C-alpha atoms as one frame of an Amber mdcrd trajectory, in Angstrom:
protein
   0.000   0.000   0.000   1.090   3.174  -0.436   0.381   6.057   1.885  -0.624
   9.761   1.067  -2.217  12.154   3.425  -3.891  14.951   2.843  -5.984  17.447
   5.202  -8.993  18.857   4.472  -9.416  21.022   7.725  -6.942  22.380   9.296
  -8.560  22.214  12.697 -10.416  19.876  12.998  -9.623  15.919  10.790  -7.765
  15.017   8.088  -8.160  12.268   5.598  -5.330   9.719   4.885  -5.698   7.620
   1.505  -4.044   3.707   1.199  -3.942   2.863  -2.348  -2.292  -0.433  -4.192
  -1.844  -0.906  -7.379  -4.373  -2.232  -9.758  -4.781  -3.911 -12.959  -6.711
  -1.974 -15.592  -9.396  -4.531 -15.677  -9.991  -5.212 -11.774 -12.804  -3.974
 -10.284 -12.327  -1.133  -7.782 -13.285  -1.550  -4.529 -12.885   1.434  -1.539
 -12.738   1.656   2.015 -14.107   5.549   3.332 -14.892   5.519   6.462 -14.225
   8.138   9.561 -12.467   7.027  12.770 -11.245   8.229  15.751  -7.826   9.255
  16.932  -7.905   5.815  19.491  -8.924   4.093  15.853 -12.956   3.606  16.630
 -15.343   3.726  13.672 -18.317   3.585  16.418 -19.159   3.658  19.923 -20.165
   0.774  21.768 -23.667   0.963  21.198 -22.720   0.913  17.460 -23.808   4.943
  17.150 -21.598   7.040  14.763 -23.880  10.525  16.508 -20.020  11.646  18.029
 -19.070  12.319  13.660 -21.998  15.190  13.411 -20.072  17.603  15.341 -16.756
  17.486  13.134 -18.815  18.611  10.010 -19.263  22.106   9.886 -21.056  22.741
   6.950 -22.800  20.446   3.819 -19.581  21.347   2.057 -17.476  19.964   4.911
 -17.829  16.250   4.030 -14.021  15.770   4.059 -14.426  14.857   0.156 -17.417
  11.808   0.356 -19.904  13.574  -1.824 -16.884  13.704  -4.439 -16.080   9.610
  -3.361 -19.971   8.938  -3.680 -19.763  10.174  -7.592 -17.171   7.967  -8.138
 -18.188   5.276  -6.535 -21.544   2.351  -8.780 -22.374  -0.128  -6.205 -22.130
  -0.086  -1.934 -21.432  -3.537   0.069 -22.151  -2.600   3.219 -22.574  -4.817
   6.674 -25.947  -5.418   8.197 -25.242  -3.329  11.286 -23.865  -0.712   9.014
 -27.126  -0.876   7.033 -29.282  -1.270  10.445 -27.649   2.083  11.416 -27.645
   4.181   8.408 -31.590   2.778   8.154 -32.527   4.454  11.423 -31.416   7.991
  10.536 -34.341   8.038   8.710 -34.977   8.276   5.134 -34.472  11.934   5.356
 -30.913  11.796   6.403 -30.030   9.191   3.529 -26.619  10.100   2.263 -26.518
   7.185  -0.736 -28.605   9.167  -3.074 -29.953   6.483  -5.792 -26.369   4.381
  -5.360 -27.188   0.171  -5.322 -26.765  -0.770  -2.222 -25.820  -4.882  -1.107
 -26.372  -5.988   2.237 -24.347  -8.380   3.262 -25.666 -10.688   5.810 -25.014
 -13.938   7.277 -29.199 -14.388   7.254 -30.117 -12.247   3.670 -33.702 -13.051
   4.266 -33.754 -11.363   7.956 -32.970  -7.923   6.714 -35.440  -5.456   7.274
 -35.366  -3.012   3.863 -37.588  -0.307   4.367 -39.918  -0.083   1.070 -38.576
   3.557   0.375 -34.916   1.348  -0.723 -36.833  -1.580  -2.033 -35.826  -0.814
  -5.606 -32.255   0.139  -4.773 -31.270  -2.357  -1.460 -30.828  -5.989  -1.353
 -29.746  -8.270   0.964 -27.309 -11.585   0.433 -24.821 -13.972   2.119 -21.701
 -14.979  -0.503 -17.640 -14.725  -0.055 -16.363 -11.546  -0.840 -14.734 -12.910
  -3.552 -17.973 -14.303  -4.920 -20.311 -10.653  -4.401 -17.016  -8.980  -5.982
 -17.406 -11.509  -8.987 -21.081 -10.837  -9.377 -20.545  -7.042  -8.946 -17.908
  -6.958 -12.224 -20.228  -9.398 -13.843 -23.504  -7.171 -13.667 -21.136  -4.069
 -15.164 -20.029  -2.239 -11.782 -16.589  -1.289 -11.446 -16.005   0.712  -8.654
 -17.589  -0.739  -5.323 -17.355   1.167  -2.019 -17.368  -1.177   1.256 -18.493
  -0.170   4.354 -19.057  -1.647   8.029 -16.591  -2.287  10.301 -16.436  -6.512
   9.916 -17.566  -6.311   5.936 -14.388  -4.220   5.941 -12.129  -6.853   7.526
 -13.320  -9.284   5.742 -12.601  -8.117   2.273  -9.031  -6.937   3.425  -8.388
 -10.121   4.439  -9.701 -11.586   1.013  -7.367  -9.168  -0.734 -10.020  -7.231
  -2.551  -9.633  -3.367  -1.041  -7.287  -1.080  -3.635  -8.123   2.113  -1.650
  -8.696   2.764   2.143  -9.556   6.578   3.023  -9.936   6.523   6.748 -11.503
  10.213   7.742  -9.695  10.703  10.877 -11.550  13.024  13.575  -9.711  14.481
  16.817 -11.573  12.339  19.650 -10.339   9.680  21.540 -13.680   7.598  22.562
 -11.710   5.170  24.508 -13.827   2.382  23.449 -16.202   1.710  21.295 -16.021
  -0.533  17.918 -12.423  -0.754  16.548 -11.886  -0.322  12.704  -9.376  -3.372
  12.968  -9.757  -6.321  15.344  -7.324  -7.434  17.624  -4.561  -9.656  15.377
């Protein structure tokens, strides 16, 4: 991986970008996701509500409308999903993007009928929802969720992490990366 940092706000976070290099005909798939100082994405009653006070203004998004445009497809976690669900359809930040649930029990996620057309939920390897991504024509996937995002490190299939760092130290709370 290669490292380069850049900040966005000089007070307040920063945003530090892992790439590797890819082939020309793999599929993309990004990691943006904001953390804590102490390396939390969450805090231990899985809320993200601490993040609201580091963005200042709509055009203060540290960059992830920008990532959003570039981005066809989300593979996010069921907790992540169960999460960004209960800010309401209002607060939606996904805009019209596919989004794939990934759940151990597909047919247990609740999809509320406002993302019927654009959610859906189902259990495979990363390797196999990455196949089925390039095969339906996506090529530029962004995961999200903090154990979706393990998993598909460990499968080898993240070219770009952008962790969104914010100045707070939680203390605990739900690590980006598990104990090794």
């Amino acid at each position: 991986l290669v490292l380069v940092s850049k900040y966005t706000t000089a007070f307040s976070s920063s945003t530090t970008r892992f790439s590797r290099v890819q082939s020309n005909n793999e599929m993309k798939a990004t990691v943006y996701i904001a953390l804590t100082i102490d390396g939390y994405i969450a805090d231990e009653d899985g809320s993200v509500d601490f993040l609201t006070k580091f963005q200042t203004s709509a055009e203060d998004d540290m960059g992830f409308s920008s990532f959003l445009d570039s981005i066809d497809l989300m593979i996010m976690g069921r907790k992540t999903w169960d999460q960004v669900v209960s800010f309401g359809e209002e607060v939606w930040p996904y805009g019209e993007k596919p989004v794939w649930i990934w759940s151990r029990s597909p047919d247990s996620v609740m999809i509320p009928e406002c993302r019927k057309r654009q959610a859906r939920a189902m259990s495979s390897l990363p390797e196999e929802l990455i196949e089925r991504a390039a095969g339906e024509g996506y090529s530029h996937v962004y995961v999200d969720g903090g154990s979706t995002i393990q998993e598909f490190m460990k499968s080898n299939y993240i070219q770009e992490l952008i962790l969104a760092r914010v100045p707070l130290i939680l203390g605990d709370g739900i690590p980006l990366f598990s104990k090794v």
